[in-house]
mmCIF file of C-alpha atoms and ligand atoms in Angstrom:
data_model
loop_
_atom_site.group_PDB
_atom_site.id
_atom_site.type_symbol
_atom_site.label_atom_id
_atom_site.label_comp_id
_atom_site.label_asym_id
_atom_site.label_seq_id
_atom_site.Cartn_x
_atom_site.Cartn_y
_atom_site.Cartn_z
ATOM 1 C CA MET A 1 16.743 26.076 -8.365
ATOM 2 C CA SER A 2 14.788 24.101 -5.797
ATOM 3 C CA PRO A 3 10.988 22.845 -6.297
ATOM 4 C CA ALA A 4 10.147 25.625 -3.130
ATOM 5 C CA SER A 5 12.602 28.407 -4.258
ATOM 6 C CA ARG A 6 10.515 27.919 -8.282
ATOM 7 C CA LYS A 7 7.201 27.751 -6.532
ATOM 8 C CA ILE A 8 7.836 31.231 -4.675
ATOM 9 C CA ARG A 9 9.581 33.126 -7.443
ATOM 10 C CA LEU A 10 6.489 31.821 -10.322
ATOM 11 C CA ILE A 11 3.917 33.442 -6.961
ATOM 12 C CA MET A 12 5.784 36.627 -7.549
ATOM 13 C CA GLU A 13 5.544 36.871 -11.574
ATOM 14 C CA LEU A 14 1.548 35.471 -11.336
ATOM 15 C CA ARG A 15 1.474 38.626 -8.506
ATOM 16 C CA ARG A 16 3.910 41.068 -11.656
ATOM 17 C CA ASN A 17 1.404 39.953 -14.287
ATOM 18 C CA GLY A 18 -1.867 41.318 -12.685
ATOM 19 C CA LEU A 19 -2.997 38.191 -10.123
ATOM 20 C CA THR A 20 -3.736 39.968 -6.820
ATOM 21 C CA ASP A 21 -6.503 38.256 -4.831
ATOM 22 C CA THR A 22 -4.908 36.749 -2.265
ATOM 23 C CA ARG A 23 -6.997 33.560 -2.292
ATOM 24 C CA VAL A 24 -6.598 31.745 -5.330
ATOM 25 C CA LEU A 25 -2.472 33.347 -4.789
ATOM 26 C CA GLY A 26 -2.919 31.374 -1.529
ATOM 27 C CA THR A 27 -4.738 28.455 -3.074
ATOM 28 C CA MET A 28 -2.395 27.903 -6.288
ATOM 29 C CA GLU A 29 0.855 28.265 -3.926
ATOM 30 C CA LEU A 30 -0.915 24.553 -2.054
ATOM 31 C CA MET A 31 -2.331 23.046 -5.054
ATOM 32 C CA PRO A 32 1.092 20.589 -6.652
ATOM 33 C CA ARG A 33 0.572 21.231 -10.556
ATOM 34 C CA GLU A 34 2.892 18.857 -10.832
ATOM 35 C CA VAL A 35 0.952 16.371 -10.497
ATOM 36 C CA PHE A 36 -0.781 17.681 -13.509
ATOM 37 C CA ALA A 37 1.480 17.498 -15.990
ATOM 38 C CA PRO A 38 2.573 14.406 -17.952
ATOM 39 C CA GLU A 39 5.705 12.681 -16.741
ATOM 40 C CA SER A 40 8.497 14.387 -19.206
ATOM 41 C CA PHE A 41 7.456 17.831 -17.941
ATOM 42 C CA ARG A 42 7.410 17.566 -14.366
ATOM 43 C CA ASP A 43 10.449 19.781 -14.240
ATOM 44 C CA GLN A 44 8.559 22.600 -15.609
ATOM 45 C CA ALA A 45 5.623 22.388 -13.733
ATOM 46 C CA TYR A 46 6.496 26.238 -11.790
ATOM 47 C CA GLU A 47 7.562 27.865 -15.458
ATOM 48 C CA ASN A 48 4.893 29.888 -16.535
ATOM 49 C CA ALA A 49 4.409 28.045 -19.150
ATOM 50 C CA THR A 50 1.605 25.536 -21.063
ATOM 51 C CA LEU A 51 1.723 22.215 -21.292
ATOM 52 C CA PRO A 52 1.413 19.772 -23.562
ATOM 53 C CA ILE A 53 -1.250 17.306 -21.476
ATOM 54 C CA GLY A 54 -2.142 14.081 -24.751
ATOM 55 C CA CYS A 55 -5.125 14.055 -27.027
ATOM 56 C CA HIS A 56 -3.636 17.154 -28.606
ATOM 57 C CA GLN A 57 -4.595 19.199 -25.858
ATOM 58 C CA THR A 58 -2.874 21.735 -23.369
ATOM 59 C CA LEU A 59 -2.736 22.165 -19.469
ATOM 60 C CA SER A 60 -2.907 25.990 -19.708
ATOM 61 C CA ALA A 61 -0.226 28.585 -17.912
ATOM 62 C CA PRO A 62 -0.823 29.766 -13.770
ATOM 63 C CA ILE A 63 -1.801 33.091 -15.194
ATOM 64 C CA VAL A 64 -4.210 32.292 -17.013
ATOM 65 C CA VAL A 65 -5.784 30.077 -14.135
ATOM 66 C CA GLY A 66 -4.791 32.256 -12.550
ATOM 67 C CA LEU A 67 -6.704 35.260 -13.828
ATOM 68 C CA MET A 68 -9.422 33.142 -15.108
ATOM 69 C CA THR A 69 -10.094 32.172 -11.375
ATOM 70 C CA GLN A 70 -9.717 35.854 -10.657
ATOM 71 C CA ALA A 71 -11.781 37.381 -12.838
ATOM 72 C CA LEU A 72 -15.350 34.164 -11.756
ATOM 73 C CA GLU A 73 -15.247 36.147 -8.795
ATOM 74 C CA LEU A 74 -16.236 33.598 -6.805
ATOM 75 C CA GLY A 75 -17.411 33.080 -3.424
ATOM 76 C CA GLU A 76 -17.357 29.890 -1.126
ATOM 77 C CA ARG A 77 -21.333 28.712 -1.385
ATOM 78 C CA MET A 78 -20.703 28.590 -5.007
ATOM 79 C CA LYS A 79 -21.554 25.730 -7.284
ATOM 80 C CA VAL A 80 -19.705 26.109 -10.410
ATOM 81 C CA LEU A 81 -19.115 24.913 -14.213
ATOM 82 C CA GLU A 82 -16.062 24.003 -15.967
ATOM 83 C CA ILE A 83 -15.930 23.155 -20.065
ATOM 84 C CA GLY A 84 -12.970 21.826 -20.584
ATOM 85 C CA THR A 85 -11.818 19.177 -18.208
ATOM 86 C CA GLY A 86 -7.970 19.291 -19.678
ATOM 87 C CA SER A 87 -5.631 18.124 -16.873
ATOM 88 C CA GLY A 88 -8.089 18.951 -13.818
ATOM 89 C CA TYR A 89 -6.069 21.144 -12.851
ATOM 90 C CA GLN A 90 -8.327 24.341 -12.948
ATOM 91 C CA ALA A 91 -10.701 22.532 -11.622
ATOM 92 C CA ALA A 92 -8.766 21.622 -8.607
ATOM 93 C CA ILE A 93 -7.971 24.554 -7.798
ATOM 94 C CA LEU A 94 -11.385 26.191 -8.055
ATOM 95 C CA SER A 95 -12.624 23.255 -6.201
ATOM 96 C CA ARG A 96 -10.770 24.965 -3.148
ATOM 97 C CA LEU A 97 -12.833 28.269 -3.659
ATOM 98 C CA CYS A 98 -16.220 27.574 -4.066
ATOM 99 C CA ARG A 99 -18.791 24.857 -3.056
ATOM 100 C CA ARG A 100 -19.418 22.381 -5.627
ATOM 101 C CA VAL A 101 -16.803 22.596 -9.033
ATOM 102 C CA TYR A 102 -19.436 20.474 -12.023
ATOM 103 C CA THR A 103 -16.548 19.112 -14.986
ATOM 104 C CA ILE A 104 -16.970 18.290 -18.745
ATOM 105 C CA GLU A 105 -14.502 16.515 -20.820
ATOM 106 C CA ARG A 106 -14.088 15.768 -24.350
ATOM 107 C CA TYR A 107 -12.041 13.155 -24.268
ATOM 108 C CA ARG A 108 -12.216 9.884 -22.258
ATOM 109 C CA ASP A 109 -9.080 9.674 -21.604
ATOM 110 C CA LEU A 110 -7.962 12.821 -20.734
ATOM 111 C CA LEU A 111 -11.157 12.675 -17.715
ATOM 112 C CA LYS A 112 -9.692 9.998 -16.285
ATOM 113 C CA GLU A 113 -6.855 10.751 -15.933
ATOM 114 C CA ALA A 114 -7.725 13.834 -14.434
ATOM 115 C CA GLU A 115 -10.045 11.799 -12.295
ATOM 116 C CA ARG A 116 -7.266 9.675 -10.939
ATOM 117 C CA ARG A 117 -5.084 13.773 -9.933
ATOM 118 C CA PHE A 118 -8.588 15.097 -7.380
ATOM 119 C CA ALA A 119 -8.635 11.075 -5.920
ATOM 120 C CA LYS A 120 -5.094 11.554 -5.173
ATOM 121 C CA LEU A 121 -5.107 14.884 -3.309
ATOM 122 C CA GLY A 122 -8.224 14.213 -1.112
ATOM 123 C CA ILE A 123 -10.498 16.378 -3.316
ATOM 124 C CA THR A 124 -14.095 14.962 -3.143
ATOM 125 C CA ASN A 125 -16.558 18.241 -4.519
ATOM 126 C CA ILE A 126 -15.501 17.575 -8.527
ATOM 127 C CA THR A 127 -18.328 15.962 -10.516
ATOM 128 C CA SER A 128 -17.334 15.377 -13.886
ATOM 129 C CA LYS A 129 -18.416 13.717 -16.773
ATOM 130 C CA VAL A 130 -17.300 12.953 -20.735
ATOM 131 C CA GLY A 131 -19.587 15.078 -22.922
ATOM 132 C CA ASP A 132 -19.956 17.983 -24.972
ATOM 133 C CA GLY A 133 -19.976 20.859 -23.150
ATOM 134 C CA THR A 134 -21.223 23.059 -25.074
ATOM 135 C CA LEU A 135 -24.637 22.046 -23.993
ATOM 136 C CA GLY A 136 -23.971 22.578 -20.664
ATOM 137 C CA TRP A 137 -25.023 20.222 -17.626
ATOM 138 C CA ARG A 138 -28.985 20.351 -17.827
ATOM 139 C CA GLU A 139 -30.409 18.397 -14.537
ATOM 140 C CA GLN A 140 -27.900 20.838 -12.464
ATOM 141 C CA ALA A 141 -28.808 24.014 -14.117
ATOM 142 C CA PRO A 142 -28.752 26.917 -13.286
ATOM 143 C CA PHE A 143 -25.156 27.614 -12.397
ATOM 144 C CA GLU A 144 -23.808 30.853 -10.436
ATOM 145 C CA ARG A 145 -19.761 30.590 -12.262
ATOM 146 C CA ILE A 146 -19.181 29.145 -15.663
ATOM 147 C CA ILE A 147 -15.915 29.067 -16.987
ATOM 148 C CA VAL A 148 -14.884 27.719 -20.511
ATOM 149 C CA THR A 149 -11.388 27.194 -20.836
ATOM 150 C CA ALA A 150 -11.300 26.024 -24.394
ATOM 151 C CA ALA A 151 -11.926 29.049 -27.547
ATOM 152 C CA ALA A 152 -15.157 29.500 -28.705
ATOM 153 C CA THR A 153 -16.729 31.245 -31.896
ATOM 154 C CA ASP A 154 -19.230 32.682 -30.133
ATOM 155 C CA VAL A 155 -20.898 33.054 -26.790
ATOM 156 C CA PRO A 156 -22.621 29.194 -26.883
ATOM 157 C CA PRO A 157 -26.589 30.064 -25.954
ATOM 158 C CA VAL A 158 -27.115 26.455 -24.108
ATOM 159 C CA LEU A 159 -24.554 27.544 -21.489
ATOM 160 C CA ALA A 160 -25.962 31.916 -20.776
ATOM 161 C CA GLY A 161 -29.273 30.196 -20.921
ATOM 162 C CA GLN A 162 -28.220 27.448 -17.720
ATOM 163 C CA LEU A 163 -26.461 31.014 -16.041
ATOM 164 C CA ALA A 164 -27.824 32.014 -12.452
ATOM 165 C CA VAL A 165 -29.218 35.905 -12.487
ATOM 166 C CA GLY A 166 -26.644 37.746 -11.426
ATOM 167 C CA GLY A 167 -23.913 34.370 -12.466
ATOM 168 C CA VAL A 168 -20.487 35.631 -13.980
ATOM 169 C CA MET A 169 -19.246 32.958 -17.287
ATOM 170 C CA LEU A 170 -16.450 33.769 -18.593
ATOM 171 C CA VAL A 171 -15.558 32.494 -22.945
ATOM 172 C CA PRO A 172 -12.690 32.872 -24.501
ATOM 173 C CA ILE A 173 -13.159 33.585 -28.035
ATOM 174 C CA ASP A 174 -11.946 32.922 -31.212
ATOM 175 C CA ASP A 175 -13.410 33.763 -34.502
ATOM 176 C CA GLY A 176 -10.932 33.837 -36.432
ATOM 177 C CA ALA A 177 -11.461 37.994 -37.583
ATOM 178 C CA GLY A 178 -9.454 39.117 -34.642
ATOM 179 C CA ASP A 179 -7.172 38.740 -31.911
ATOM 180 C CA PRO A 180 -8.645 36.334 -28.969
ATOM 181 C CA ARG A 181 -10.270 37.335 -26.810
ATOM 182 C CA LEU A 182 -11.761 37.226 -23.466
ATOM 183 C CA LEU A 183 -15.021 37.944 -22.437
ATOM 184 C CA ARG A 184 -17.500 38.182 -18.946
ATOM 185 C CA VAL A 185 -21.026 37.581 -19.914
ATOM 186 C CA ARG A 186 -23.076 38.551 -16.475
ATOM 187 C CA ARG A 187 -26.336 37.148 -16.413
ATOM 188 C CA SER A 188 -29.501 40.280 -15.038
ATOM 189 C CA GLU A 189 -32.968 40.526 -14.273
ATOM 190 C CA ARG A 190 -32.514 42.487 -17.769
ATOM 191 C CA GLY A 191 -30.285 39.559 -19.792
ATOM 192 C CA LEU A 192 -26.520 39.582 -20.045
ATOM 193 C CA ASP A 193 -24.107 41.796 -20.045
ATOM 194 C CA THR A 194 -20.211 41.368 -22.144
ATOM 195 C CA GLU A 195 -17.688 42.557 -21.780
ATOM 196 C CA ASP A 196 -14.204 42.232 -23.038
ATOM 197 C CA LEU A 197 -11.339 41.637 -20.950
ATOM 198 C CA GLY A 198 -8.647 40.730 -23.060
ATOM 199 C CA GLU A 199 -6.260 38.977 -25.791
ATOM 200 C CA MET A 200 -7.041 35.318 -23.894
ATOM 201 C CA ARG A 201 -5.722 32.591 -26.212
ATOM 202 C CA PHE A 202 -6.871 29.053 -25.704
ATOM 203 C CA VAL A 203 -7.463 25.383 -28.016
ATOM 204 C CA PRO A 204 -10.625 25.908 -29.312
ATOM 205 C CA LEU A 205 -14.148 24.441 -28.202
ATOM 206 C CA VAL A 206 -15.006 21.344 -29.918
ATOM 207 C CA PRO A 207 -18.846 21.194 -30.543
ATOM 208 C CA ASP A 208 -19.327 17.393 -29.926
ATOM 209 C CA THR A 209 -17.549 14.468 -28.237
ATOM 210 C CA ALA A 210 -14.633 12.352 -28.883
ATOM 211 C CA PRO A 211 -14.732 9.093 -30.789
ATOM 212 C CA GLU A 212 -13.985 6.096 -28.378
HETATM 213 N N1 SAH B 1 -8.782 23.546 -17.964
HETATM 214 C C1 SAH B 1 -7.688 22.553 -18.510
HETATM 215 C C2 SAH B 1 -7.585 23.259 -19.225
HETATM 216 C C3 SAH B 1 -7.732 22.089 -20.987
HETATM 217 S S1 SAH B 1 -7.511 22.464 -22.351
HETATM 218 C C4 SAH B 1 -6.621 22.721 -17.156
HETATM 219 O O1 SAH B 1 -6.980 23.036 -16.441
HETATM 220 O O2 SAH B 1 -5.532 21.633 -17.760
HETATM 221 C C5 SAH B 1 -9.419 22.612 -23.294
HETATM 222 C C6 SAH B 1 -9.921 21.101 -22.626
HETATM 223 O O3 SAH B 1 -11.228 21.830 -23.710
HETATM 224 C C7 SAH B 1 -9.094 20.079 -23.706
HETATM 225 O O4 SAH B 1 -8.712 19.029 -22.811
HETATM 226 C C8 SAH B 1 -10.651 19.852 -24.875
HETATM 227 O O5 SAH B 1 -10.261 18.410 -25.245
HETATM 228 C C9 SAH B 1 -12.000 20.375 -23.987
HETATM 229 N N2 SAH B 1 -12.906 21.026 -24.928
HETATM 230 C C10 SAH B 1 -13.131 21.041 -25.746
HETATM 231 N N3 SAH B 1 -13.850 21.164 -26.885
HETATM 232 C C11 SAH B 1 -14.979 20.951 -25.553
HETATM 233 C C12 SAH B 1 -16.333 19.836 -26.051
HETATM 234 N N4 SAH B 1 -17.405 20.314 -26.997
HETATM 235 N N5 SAH B 1 -16.381 19.727 -24.397
HETATM 236 C C13 SAH B 1 -15.774 20.035 -23.339
HETATM 237 N N6 SAH B 1 -14.514 19.543 -23.377
HETATM 238 C C14 SAH B 1 -13.894 20.078 -24.705
#
């Protein structure tokens, strides 16, 4: 099967699985996922599958990236914080749908690779740093949207504090007790409202930065 027809097959699969936002679908169709996959997995870039990216981390499956991006309800003027840059694929998708993306990764090696990919694709509205994402990015707060791409045991309070009023945060929760869930947290004048968007599995969010 040619790369173009694999891509069409993937987009159809995403539609069948609940991805209906045409801006998100269009962005995913245009973004070359093979750039974010390791060399030996390039031929699987348009499979709806998780791929290994080194440091025991993963590039999330396209359906996960798509549904999370859709659930984030992005506007093109928004400032977005992502925790867990990984390969950079999710950040690259976000960068096409909002004004600026701030992204934090605990592994320096993964972040360097992701930055190289952003440069290669001519993406200039992503600012990234190595650090512990559970602490957020105080100098740039508040954020209209926050997306955590690793599972926390509970909603990280510092991140909730960096969410603007009217803002939305997506955070996968895996407390070991039940199935891992994806939560959508909205900040209103009154406080935080939490919605359960269903089961979703991620690598764990590890507080603290990785050793050099
Ligand atoms: N968004 C990524 C998928 C990332 S997997 C992509 O599109 O490829 C989750 C990532 O979160 C991993 O790279 C992991 O190293 C990172 N991570 C885990 N805990 C973290 C923390 N406390 N701060 C920052 N990054 C963290």
